[in-house]
Structures are given as C-alpha cells and as structure tokens.
Short mmCIF file of C-alpha atoms and ligand atoms in Angstrom, two decimals:
data_model
loop_
_atom_site.label_atom_id
_atom_site.label_comp_id
_atom_site.label_asym_id
_atom_site.label_seq_id
_atom_site.Cartn_x
_atom_site.Cartn_y
_atom_site.Cartn_z
CA MET A 1 47.82 31.89 67.19
CA LYS A 2 46.88 30.30 63.87
CA LYS A 3 43.14 29.52 63.65
CA ARG A 4 42.26 25.92 62.95
CA TYR A 5 39.20 25.23 60.78
CA ALA A 6 37.08 22.16 61.37
CA SER A 7 35.62 20.38 58.34
CA THR A 8 32.18 21.86 58.91
CA TRP A 9 30.29 24.64 57.11
CA GLU A 10 29.89 26.42 60.48
CA SER A 11 33.64 26.56 61.01
CA LEU A 12 34.31 27.60 57.40
CA LYS A 13 31.81 30.45 57.67
CA GLU A 14 34.14 32.05 60.26
CA HIS A 15 36.73 32.64 57.52
CA GLN A 16 37.20 36.33 56.74
CA VAL A 17 38.27 37.77 53.40
CA PRO A 18 41.97 38.57 54.01
CA LYS A 19 43.28 42.13 53.82
CA TRP A 20 45.59 41.36 50.87
CA TYR A 21 42.60 40.39 48.70
CA GLU A 22 40.52 43.40 49.81
CA ASP A 23 43.51 45.70 49.12
CA GLY A 24 44.84 44.01 45.96
CA LYS A 25 42.06 45.08 43.55
CA PHE A 26 43.75 43.90 40.32
CA GLY A 27 44.77 40.41 39.24
CA ILE A 28 45.96 38.73 36.03
CA PHE A 29 44.07 35.64 34.87
CA ILE A 30 45.98 33.26 32.56
CA HIS A 31 44.37 30.65 30.30
CA TRP A 32 47.15 28.59 28.74
CA GLY A 33 47.03 24.99 27.55
CA LEU A 34 46.51 22.62 24.62
CA TYR A 35 43.78 24.91 23.21
CA SER A 36 46.51 27.56 22.72
CA VAL A 37 47.85 25.43 19.84
CA PRO A 38 44.83 25.64 17.49
CA ALA A 39 44.03 29.06 19.06
CA PHE A 40 40.74 29.33 17.19
CA ALA A 41 37.20 30.47 17.97
CA PRO A 42 34.58 32.46 16.08
CA GLN A 43 34.26 36.06 17.28
CA THR A 44 30.60 36.07 18.27
CA TRP A 45 29.43 37.49 21.62
CA GLU A 46 30.44 38.32 25.20
CA LEU A 47 29.17 35.85 27.79
CA GLY A 48 25.77 37.09 28.90
CA GLU A 49 24.99 38.90 25.65
CA VAL A 50 22.97 35.93 24.31
CA PRO A 51 21.30 32.99 26.11
CA PRO A 52 23.65 30.06 26.96
CA ASP A 53 21.89 27.76 24.48
CA GLU A 54 22.86 25.66 21.46
CA THR A 55 23.61 28.77 19.37
CA TRP A 56 26.14 29.96 22.00
CA PHE A 57 27.73 26.52 22.46
CA SER A 58 28.07 25.75 18.73
CA ASN A 59 29.52 29.21 18.03
CA ASN A 60 31.50 29.49 21.26
CA PRO A 61 33.84 32.53 21.28
CA TYR A 62 35.93 30.90 24.02
CA ALA A 63 39.00 29.44 22.24
CA GLU A 64 39.68 27.30 25.35
CA TRP A 65 36.44 25.47 24.49
CA TYR A 66 37.95 24.15 21.24
CA TYR A 67 37.52 20.47 22.25
CA ASN A 68 33.77 20.83 22.80
CA SER A 69 33.40 23.16 19.81
CA ILE A 70 34.74 20.41 17.51
CA ASN A 71 33.06 17.63 19.52
CA VAL A 72 29.57 18.98 18.70
CA GLY A 73 30.38 18.03 15.11
CA TYR A 74 29.31 21.24 13.39
CA GLY A 75 29.91 25.01 13.45
CA PRO A 76 32.85 27.35 12.67
CA SER A 77 35.42 25.60 14.93
CA TYR A 78 34.50 22.16 13.61
CA ASP A 79 34.85 23.40 10.02
CA TYR A 80 38.19 25.07 10.87
CA HIS A 81 39.50 21.89 12.51
CA VAL A 82 38.58 19.63 9.57
CA GLN A 83 40.11 22.07 7.10
CA LYS A 84 43.33 22.73 9.07
CA TYR A 85 44.01 19.39 10.81
CA GLY A 86 41.71 16.90 9.14
CA LYS A 87 38.61 15.04 10.37
CA ASP A 88 40.63 12.29 12.12
CA PHE A 89 43.01 14.58 14.01
CA LYS A 90 42.42 14.04 17.73
CA TYR A 91 42.53 16.95 20.20
CA GLU A 92 44.91 14.90 22.37
CA GLN A 93 47.53 15.15 19.58
CA PHE A 94 47.94 18.83 20.48
CA ALA A 95 49.66 17.56 23.66
CA ASP A 96 52.79 16.84 21.63
CA MET A 97 52.58 20.04 19.59
CA TRP A 98 52.53 22.37 22.60
CA LYS A 99 56.22 23.12 23.30
CA ALA A 100 56.22 26.49 25.14
CA GLU A 101 59.67 26.83 23.57
CA LYS A 102 59.88 30.61 24.11
CA TRP A 103 58.43 30.63 27.62
CA ASN A 104 60.23 32.67 30.26
CA PRO A 105 58.16 32.70 33.48
CA ALA A 106 60.33 35.42 35.04
CA GLU A 107 59.55 37.70 32.08
CA TRP A 108 55.83 37.08 32.54
CA ALA A 109 56.06 37.84 36.27
CA ARG A 110 57.95 41.09 35.61
CA LEU A 111 55.27 42.16 33.13
CA PHE A 112 52.49 41.41 35.67
CA LYS A 113 54.36 43.49 38.25
CA LYS A 114 54.73 46.37 35.78
CA ALA A 115 51.01 46.06 35.03
CA GLY A 116 50.27 46.87 38.68
CA ALA A 117 48.72 43.48 39.38
CA GLU A 118 48.76 42.20 42.96
CA TYR A 119 47.86 38.58 42.17
CA VAL A 120 47.89 36.06 39.34
CA VAL A 121 45.54 33.10 38.67
CA LEU A 122 46.75 30.37 36.27
CA THR A 123 44.75 27.47 34.82
CA THR A 124 46.10 24.23 36.30
CA LYS A 125 43.52 22.04 34.52
CA HIS A 126 40.86 23.50 32.23
CA HIS A 127 37.79 21.61 30.93
CA ASP A 128 39.94 19.57 28.51
CA GLY A 129 41.52 17.78 31.50
CA PHE A 130 45.12 18.47 30.51
CA CYS A 131 47.13 19.36 33.64
CA LEU A 132 49.83 22.04 33.69
CA PHE A 133 51.49 20.36 36.69
CA PRO A 134 52.97 16.85 37.34
CA SER A 135 49.79 15.36 38.81
CA GLU A 136 50.18 11.89 40.26
CA TYR A 137 46.61 11.10 39.14
CA THR A 138 47.09 11.41 35.39
CA ASP A 139 49.93 11.34 32.84
CA TYR A 140 47.94 13.74 30.64
CA ASN A 141 50.06 16.61 31.90
CA ALA A 142 52.71 19.15 30.90
CA TRP A 143 55.45 17.33 32.83
CA ARG A 144 55.07 14.17 30.74
CA ARG A 145 53.92 15.71 27.45
CA GLY A 146 54.55 18.82 25.35
CA PRO A 147 56.50 21.42 27.40
CA GLN A 148 57.72 18.70 29.80
CA ARG A 149 57.81 21.29 32.59
CA ASP A 150 55.97 21.98 35.82
CA ILE A 151 54.30 25.06 34.36
CA VAL A 152 52.37 25.72 37.59
CA GLY A 153 55.46 25.40 39.79
CA ASP A 154 57.74 27.45 37.56
CA LEU A 155 55.26 30.33 37.26
CA THR A 156 54.40 30.19 40.97
CA ASP A 157 58.09 30.63 41.84
CA ALA A 158 58.53 33.51 39.37
CA VAL A 159 55.36 35.31 40.54
CA ARG A 160 56.35 35.01 44.20
CA GLU A 161 59.83 36.27 43.30
CA GLU A 162 58.07 39.51 42.22
CA LYS A 163 56.20 39.55 45.57
CA LEU A 164 52.84 38.92 43.89
CA ARG A 165 50.27 36.42 45.15
CA MET A 166 49.81 33.19 43.12
CA GLY A 167 46.35 31.73 42.59
CA LEU A 168 45.34 28.50 40.87
CA TYR A 169 42.32 27.83 38.65
CA TYR A 170 40.79 24.34 38.58
CA SER A 171 37.93 23.11 36.40
CA GLY A 172 36.01 21.29 39.13
CA ILE A 173 32.94 19.78 37.52
CA VAL A 174 33.85 19.65 33.80
CA ASP A 175 36.64 17.32 32.64
CA TRP A 176 36.32 15.99 29.11
CA THR A 177 38.77 13.14 29.80
CA PHE A 178 36.06 11.66 32.10
CA ALA A 179 32.85 12.65 30.32
CA ASP A 180 32.76 14.30 26.92
CA ASP A 181 29.14 14.28 25.81
CA PRO A 182 28.84 17.38 23.64
CA ILE A 183 27.76 20.34 25.80
CA LEU A 184 25.00 22.40 24.19
CA ASN A 185 23.33 24.07 27.18
CA ASN A 186 23.91 25.12 30.78
CA GLU A 187 22.08 22.07 32.16
CA ASP A 188 24.80 19.83 30.67
CA LEU A 189 27.44 22.22 31.97
CA PHE A 190 26.46 22.81 35.58
CA HIS A 191 24.58 19.64 36.45
CA THR A 192 25.45 16.57 34.41
CA ALA A 193 29.12 17.01 33.52
CA SER A 194 31.44 14.24 34.83
CA PRO A 195 28.71 12.40 36.81
CA THR A 196 30.75 9.64 38.48
CA PHE A 197 32.00 9.20 42.05
CA ALA A 198 35.34 8.21 40.47
CA TYR A 199 35.62 11.68 38.97
CA ALA A 200 34.54 13.34 42.20
CA ASP A 201 37.42 11.60 43.99
CA TYR A 202 39.78 12.56 41.16
CA ALA A 203 38.84 16.25 41.49
CA TYR A 204 39.20 16.07 45.28
CA ASN A 205 42.62 14.34 45.04
CA GLN A 206 43.96 16.79 42.45
CA SER A 207 42.73 19.78 44.46
CA MET A 208 44.51 18.40 47.52
CA GLU A 209 47.76 17.95 45.58
CA LEU A 210 47.51 21.52 44.27
CA ILE A 211 46.98 22.86 47.81
CA ASP A 212 49.75 20.75 49.35
CA ARG A 213 52.29 21.35 46.59
CA TYR A 214 51.74 25.05 45.79
CA ALA A 215 49.77 26.58 48.73
CA PRO A 216 47.92 28.96 46.38
CA SER A 217 46.61 32.28 47.73
CA VAL A 218 43.49 31.85 45.56
CA PHE A 219 41.72 28.56 44.85
CA TRP A 220 39.65 29.55 41.81
CA ASN A 221 37.26 26.70 41.03
CA ASP A 222 35.27 26.97 37.82
CA ILE A 223 31.70 26.15 36.80
CA GLY A 224 30.92 23.95 39.81
CA TRP A 225 31.95 21.04 41.98
CA PRO A 226 31.00 17.39 41.28
CA ARG A 227 27.66 16.81 42.99
CA GLN A 228 28.88 13.33 43.99
CA GLY A 229 31.73 15.06 45.83
CA GLU A 230 29.84 17.80 47.66
CA GLN A 231 30.30 15.94 50.97
CA ASN A 232 34.10 16.17 50.45
CA LEU A 233 33.99 19.98 50.25
CA PRO A 234 34.03 20.94 53.95
CA TYR A 235 37.11 18.80 54.44
CA LEU A 236 38.81 20.10 51.27
CA LEU A 237 38.12 23.74 52.13
CA SER A 238 39.11 23.42 55.81
CA HIS A 239 42.31 21.72 54.66
CA TYR A 240 42.85 24.64 52.28
CA TYR A 241 42.40 27.29 54.98
CA ASN A 242 44.48 25.30 57.50
CA THR A 243 47.23 25.17 54.86
CA VAL A 244 46.81 28.72 53.48
CA GLU A 245 45.26 30.81 56.28
CA ASP A 246 44.92 33.93 54.12
CA GLY A 247 43.70 32.01 51.09
CA VAL A 248 40.44 32.81 49.30
CA VAL A 249 37.94 30.80 47.26
CA ASN A 250 35.33 31.99 44.75
CA ASP A 251 31.61 31.18 44.52
CA ARG A 252 31.71 28.37 41.96
CA PHE A 253 31.26 25.46 44.37
CA ASN A 254 27.55 24.94 43.59
CA ASP A 255 26.72 28.04 45.65
CA LEU A 256 27.62 26.15 48.82
CA PHE A 257 30.34 28.50 50.05
CA HIS A 258 32.55 31.43 49.02
CA ASP A 259 34.83 34.25 50.15
CA PHE A 260 33.97 36.31 47.07
CA THR A 261 31.32 36.16 44.37
CA THR A 262 32.11 36.34 40.66
CA LYS A 263 30.96 37.97 37.47
CA GLU A 264 32.17 37.01 34.01
CA TYR A 265 31.79 39.53 31.16
CA GLN A 266 28.11 40.54 31.23
CA SER A 267 27.06 37.46 33.17
CA GLY A 268 26.31 37.55 36.88
CA SER A 269 25.47 40.29 39.36
CA ALA A 270 27.34 41.85 42.26
CA ASN A 271 26.38 43.78 45.35
CA ARG A 272 28.55 46.37 47.06
CA ARG A 273 28.04 44.86 50.50
CA GLU A 274 30.16 41.79 49.82
CA LYS A 275 33.46 41.21 48.07
CA TRP A 276 33.22 40.21 44.42
CA GLU A 277 35.46 39.78 41.39
CA MET A 278 34.90 40.57 37.71
CA CYS A 279 36.75 38.35 35.21
CA ARG A 280 36.99 38.70 31.44
CA GLY A 281 39.37 38.20 28.56
CA MET A 282 40.95 41.11 26.70
CA GLY A 283 38.73 40.11 23.75
CA LEU A 284 35.83 37.65 23.64
CA SER A 285 37.95 34.65 24.68
CA PHE A 286 40.11 33.56 27.61
CA GLY A 287 42.32 31.23 25.56
CA TYR A 288 44.45 32.82 22.83
CA ASN A 289 42.44 33.30 19.61
CA ALA A 290 44.83 33.94 16.73
CA MET A 291 41.88 35.11 14.61
CA GLU A 292 40.94 37.88 17.09
CA SER A 293 40.61 41.27 15.44
CA ASP A 294 41.74 44.44 17.22
CA ASP A 295 38.21 45.88 17.30
CA LYS A 296 37.10 42.98 19.52
CA ILE A 297 39.84 43.65 22.11
CA ILE A 298 38.99 45.98 25.00
CA SER A 299 40.54 49.45 24.63
CA ILE A 300 43.03 50.72 27.21
CA GLU A 301 40.53 53.36 28.28
CA ASP A 302 37.71 50.82 28.69
CA ALA A 303 39.96 48.45 30.64
CA ILE A 304 40.88 51.21 33.11
CA SER A 305 37.24 52.33 33.25
CA LEU A 306 36.26 48.73 34.10
CA LEU A 307 38.92 48.57 36.84
CA VAL A 308 37.72 51.87 38.35
CA SER A 309 33.99 51.03 38.27
CA THR A 310 34.69 47.53 39.66
CA VAL A 311 36.86 48.76 42.54
CA ALA A 312 34.45 51.61 43.39
CA ASN A 313 31.70 48.99 43.80
CA ASN A 314 33.69 46.70 46.14
CA GLY A 315 35.08 44.40 43.44
CA ASN A 316 38.43 43.22 42.12
CA LEU A 317 39.22 42.97 38.40
CA LEU A 318 40.78 39.68 37.24
CA LEU A 319 41.81 40.57 33.66
CA ASN A 320 42.83 37.60 31.51
CA ILE A 321 45.70 37.10 29.11
CA GLY A 322 45.78 34.25 26.60
CA PRO A 323 49.43 33.51 25.76
CA ARG A 324 50.47 31.87 22.50
CA ALA A 325 51.46 28.16 22.59
CA ASP A 326 55.16 29.15 22.33
CA GLY A 327 54.96 31.11 25.61
CA THR A 328 54.94 34.63 24.16
CA ILE A 329 52.25 37.13 25.13
CA PRO A 330 50.55 38.82 22.15
CA GLU A 331 51.69 42.43 21.80
CA GLU A 332 48.14 43.86 21.95
CA GLN A 333 47.65 42.22 25.34
CA GLU A 334 51.04 43.35 26.69
CA LYS A 335 50.35 46.92 25.55
CA ARG A 336 47.13 47.04 27.59
CA LEU A 337 48.76 45.61 30.70
CA LEU A 338 51.56 48.20 30.54
CA ALA A 339 49.08 51.07 30.05
CA ILE A 340 47.04 49.94 33.06
CA GLY A 341 50.26 49.80 35.06
CA GLU A 342 51.13 53.34 33.94
CA TRP A 343 47.72 54.64 35.03
CA LEU A 344 48.00 52.88 38.38
CA ARG A 345 51.48 54.30 38.96
CA VAL A 346 49.92 57.79 38.85
CA ASN A 347 46.44 57.09 40.29
CA GLY A 348 46.88 53.89 42.32
CA GLU A 349 46.54 55.78 45.65
CA ALA A 350 42.77 55.84 44.98
CA ILE A 351 42.69 52.12 44.14
CA TYR A 352 45.08 49.94 46.19
CA GLY A 353 44.01 49.56 49.80
CA SER A 354 40.89 51.67 49.19
CA ARG A 355 37.45 50.67 50.31
CA CYS A 356 34.00 51.11 48.85
CA SER A 357 32.65 54.59 49.67
CA SER A 358 29.19 55.06 51.17
CA ARG A 359 28.68 57.34 48.15
CA GLU A 360 27.30 55.35 45.23
CA SER A 361 28.68 55.94 41.73
CA ILE A 362 26.84 58.58 39.70
CA LYS A 363 26.02 58.03 36.02
CA TYR A 364 25.48 61.36 34.24
CA THR A 365 25.44 59.92 30.69
CA ASP A 366 26.69 56.70 29.08
CA GLN A 367 30.02 58.50 28.63
CA ILE A 368 30.28 60.35 31.94
CA GLN A 369 30.35 58.62 35.33
CA VAL A 370 31.80 59.61 38.70
CA HIS A 371 32.99 56.97 41.16
CA PHE A 372 34.18 57.26 44.76
CA THR A 373 36.66 55.36 46.91
CA GLU A 374 37.93 55.99 50.43
CA ARG A 375 41.33 55.37 51.96
CA GLU A 376 42.94 56.51 55.21
CA GLY A 377 40.29 59.16 55.82
CA ALA A 378 40.49 60.66 52.35
CA LEU A 379 37.69 60.59 49.77
CA TYR A 380 38.70 60.06 46.13
CA VAL A 381 36.58 61.31 43.24
CA LEU A 382 37.20 59.40 40.00
CA ILE A 383 35.74 61.15 36.95
CA ASP A 384 35.37 58.80 33.97
CA ALA A 385 34.63 60.72 30.78
CA LYS A 386 34.80 58.06 28.07
CA GLY A 387 36.15 59.37 24.82
CA ARG A 388 35.89 63.05 25.81
CA SER A 389 38.85 65.42 26.07
CA GLN A 390 37.04 67.86 28.39
CA VAL A 391 34.17 67.58 30.87
CA ALA A 392 32.36 69.59 33.54
CA VAL A 393 30.40 67.75 36.21
CA THR A 394 28.81 68.92 39.45
CA VAL A 395 29.04 66.42 42.26
CA PRO A 396 26.46 67.07 44.98
CA GLY A 397 27.22 66.99 48.67
CA LEU A 398 30.96 67.59 48.36
CA ARG A 399 32.95 70.40 49.87
CA GLY A 400 36.63 71.16 50.52
CA ASN A 401 39.75 71.15 48.41
CA ALA A 402 40.19 68.62 45.58
CA ILE A 403 43.66 67.86 44.22
CA PRO A 404 44.22 65.84 41.01
CA LEU A 405 46.56 62.86 41.56
CA ASP A 406 47.97 63.31 38.04
CA PRO A 407 49.90 66.62 37.89
CA GLU A 408 49.22 66.69 34.15
CA VAL A 409 45.45 66.93 34.74
CA ASP A 410 44.30 70.51 34.15
CA ALA A 411 41.11 71.06 36.13
CA GLU A 412 39.19 73.79 37.90
CA ILE A 413 37.09 72.95 40.95
CA THR A 414 34.50 75.45 42.15
CA ALA A 415 32.01 75.29 45.00
CA VAL A 416 28.44 75.48 43.75
CA ASP A 417 25.19 75.17 45.68
CA GLY A 418 25.84 72.21 47.94
CA GLY A 419 28.47 70.56 45.83
CA LEU A 420 31.66 70.88 43.79
CA CYS A 421 31.83 71.51 40.06
CA PHE A 422 34.81 69.76 38.40
CA THR A 423 35.81 71.28 35.04
CA VAL A 424 38.49 69.08 33.49
CA LYS A 425 40.18 70.80 30.55
CA ASN A 426 42.91 68.21 30.06
CA PHE A 427 43.12 64.63 31.33
CA GLY A 428 46.89 64.51 30.93
CA SER A 429 48.15 60.92 30.65
CA SER A 430 45.19 59.55 32.60
CA GLN A 431 43.24 57.97 29.75
CA ASN A 432 40.14 60.16 30.29
CA ILE A 433 39.81 59.15 33.90
CA ALA A 434 40.84 61.96 36.22
CA VAL A 435 41.21 61.19 39.94
CA PHE A 436 40.98 63.79 42.70
CA ARG A 437 41.76 63.49 46.39
CA LEU A 438 39.35 65.46 48.55
CA ASN A 439 40.94 66.72 51.74
C1 ZX7 B 501 36.83 31.90 33.33
C2 ZX7 B 501 35.89 31.22 32.34
N1 ZX7 B 501 34.89 30.48 33.06
C3 ZX7 B 501 33.96 29.77 32.19
C4 ZX7 B 501 32.84 29.12 32.98
N2 ZX7 B 501 32.03 30.16 33.58
C5 ZX7 B 501 31.26 29.88 34.64
O1 ZX7 B 501 31.22 28.78 35.15
C6 ZX7 B 501 30.51 30.96 35.23
C7 ZX7 B 501 30.28 32.22 34.70
C8 ZX7 B 501 29.56 32.92 35.69
C9 ZX7 B 501 29.07 34.22 35.76
C10 ZX7 B 501 28.41 34.63 36.92
C11 ZX7 B 501 28.26 33.76 37.99
C12 ZX7 B 501 28.74 32.46 37.91
C13 ZX7 B 501 29.39 32.06 36.76
N3 ZX7 B 501 29.96 30.87 36.45
C14 ZX7 B 501 34.77 28.75 31.39
O2 ZX7 B 501 33.90 27.93 30.63
C15 ZX7 B 501 35.69 29.54 30.49
O3 ZX7 B 501 36.38 28.68 29.62
C16 ZX7 B 501 36.68 30.34 31.35
O4 ZX7 B 501 37.52 29.45 32.04
#
C-alpha cells in the first residue's frame, strides 16, 4: 500500500532514505548550460579552502558562476569577458551560441553506466536562470533557444534506458533573471538572493513542473529555498514524495528538512550516523573550464580514494562532469570515469549495497588509511596507500582469513597479537587501494 504524505513537517519526517540511495554510493553530477560557452574561470581554490568573502567571489573558480563573475565588474573573468567578447556583450547572448550540436544523450548514459554510477543529477536551472527544459514559466530555456531540445527529458530517457536513476538539480534561491545584484559574500547568497514573493512562486511552480513531468529520483535543490516561499515547502515536498515514493532530497532547503546532508569540496561536515553526500567537480569548477590545467584535476587514485573514504563513512560520492557546449565530454574527465568504473568492476562488492561498519577508519599516515565496510555478514578491509607501491599495516582486533577481491593483488596476511598484518607487495590494477574480504 503506497504511503500518502500530508503537507506537514510531521508527515514528511516519516520519510525513510530509500534502499536504492543507501546502496547506490556513486552518482554523476552534470553542470551544463550557457556558462559552458565561455567556459572560463580563474583556477584559484577549492570551496572551503578560503573564506567565502569578496576575494572568493571576485576570483570564483566556478565557471558556472560566469554571470556573477562578470557582473561584479572586475577580476579575471571580467577582464577575460571584455577582451574576448567585448564590454557590451550580454550574458544572455550565449543562449543563441549554445548549440549542443554534438550531443548524444545515449552515449553519455552509456559512459555513466561504464563508470559504475548508479544515479545521475543534471542541472535543470542553475543560478543564471536558464532552463534546460521547456518550462511554461519562462521562454529563457533550451527548448526555445540554443539547442532547441528538452535536454532534461532527453537525458532522463537515456539514463533510465541504462537502468540508472535520474536526479534533477534546481537553483532554488538564486536566479539572476529575477535579482542580479552582484554577489560578494554568503549573506547575499543564502539570505537576500531573489527576495520577492513572485520569485518564490516561480520557484515553487517550476519545481512542481519538474516533479510532474520527470518524476526525478533525486530533487537536488541548491543553496537554499526562497524565504518568502518556506510555507510552500511542506506541500511541495509531500507532493514530491507522493509522486516519487522512493525519491530523496538534500539538505539545502534552509535546513528545514532533508533525507541526506551534503558536503561540497572542503566545505561542510558529515557524521556517520546519518546519510550524507559529497559533491565536487573533477577540477576546481562544476561548469566546464577550458582553461583548466591537468594538475588541478583530481587524479584517478585520489578520486577512488575519495569514493572509498566517503562510502566507508556512510556517504555517497556525487562526482561532477562539466561537458563542453557542443555536448562532448572532455577526455580527461571521461578517462577518470572509466578508471573508476574499472576499479568498481573488480572491487565493487565492498562498495555497492555495503553499509557503514562499526569500525571507524584508521589513519596511519597522510598516505596510509584503512577503511571498513560491511555487506551480507562479511567485513571488507580497504587499504588505501596513496602513491605507494607496497605497504604493511597491522589492523587491530581482526582475525580470520582475508581474501583480496582483485586477483592481481599480491599480499600476505599474518595473525599478529590481536590483529592481522596486511603486507601488500603489489596492488595489481587497483590504483593503490587493495580491498580484502574477511570471512
Ligand atoms: C554544486 C555547487 N553548489 C554551489 C552552491 N553551494 C552551496 O550552496 C553549498 C555548499 C555547501 C557545503 C556544505 C553544506 C551546505 C552547502 N551549500 C553552487 O554555487 C555551484 O555553482 C554548484 O552548483
């Protein structure tokens, strides 16, 4: 019998995180839109590395922030824009330059499947207000302009064809087509963006059309929800759950409600006792940054290490790709997705469907950490030895027989006082993370 949610916080609080999201562990975030045309941002910091003040916002590494970065009227993006497009070139003109002429959604979905992802989250409307779906509330959308396609619908169909879950991102409180005072600090961002009741209704109406048209498995709201629309939320969220019973929402509704909490790069905190999700770009940006240098893009080994440490601590990893305006995925991003998929094909038994172990992760050095997961009565020991070709670690309190999941891993396991010593002589193809099943 399908549960019916009332539009009250009490009823919503009965919603449980669905098994598919607990089991899925790995998703692909996609930031694609008008900002993918200029595809420019300075390569400065990861979010959380420096305070979110004027220095961050006028040197914003997020290429999807291009509109605000030029709107502040100074800084690297402003200088780039004047030099490349001219002082009078309006951001809105990118709407007719974005053609997505090489886009093949089925190809994208096949790549995400090969990457071992279980779900996908696509931007439907980022802070610039341009919609990737035929919204009935604005013509500033990809059906009327640029690609002249229902990007959201076409990708949703392709993703579901590959039996992956489709999630939708919506920029709830920031929409520069309603209010575009330059943003130079978090106060502007989280509290005073788009301050009208008209915008609150707009956000509510667009969210309803996204739910009714696409029934997304994830409703990923960003930054916050219009304060003038907070009283709409219980109805919106109960409508969402009554439409998508095993749907999930994140914690970016002004901390009023969530299924899972979020971290972004170095920003935010997570606790093992509740479900959380880590999101980040491959480099310092979510939107494609054509200027990005290889040294700023996460290594394959560090991406897998992040997945392992996130999952072992009760999280999911939502790893972003920033496609080019023409619809192709940059090779350096594709390479990382395929390598993660390769690692998961060999070691995924310790990841998919696993649960957080009562054993906390152990940090021996900055390079050597051991994580634990549990699944179907088995304990998995995941030895992460960043950058080392061999390692020997003693894990206390373990006993029994440990088998490497990767047959190419050459390791010796010996019982020592009250624990097991793992001597890994060769990590095989497992990118310096060797996984053992303890029977
Ligand atoms: C995915 C990413 N989100 C950014 C806004 N970030 C937040 O609102 C935010 C970060 C964060 C970290 C920990 C807890 C809450 C948070 N909210 C956006 O400004 C970026 O363009 C991008 O879309």
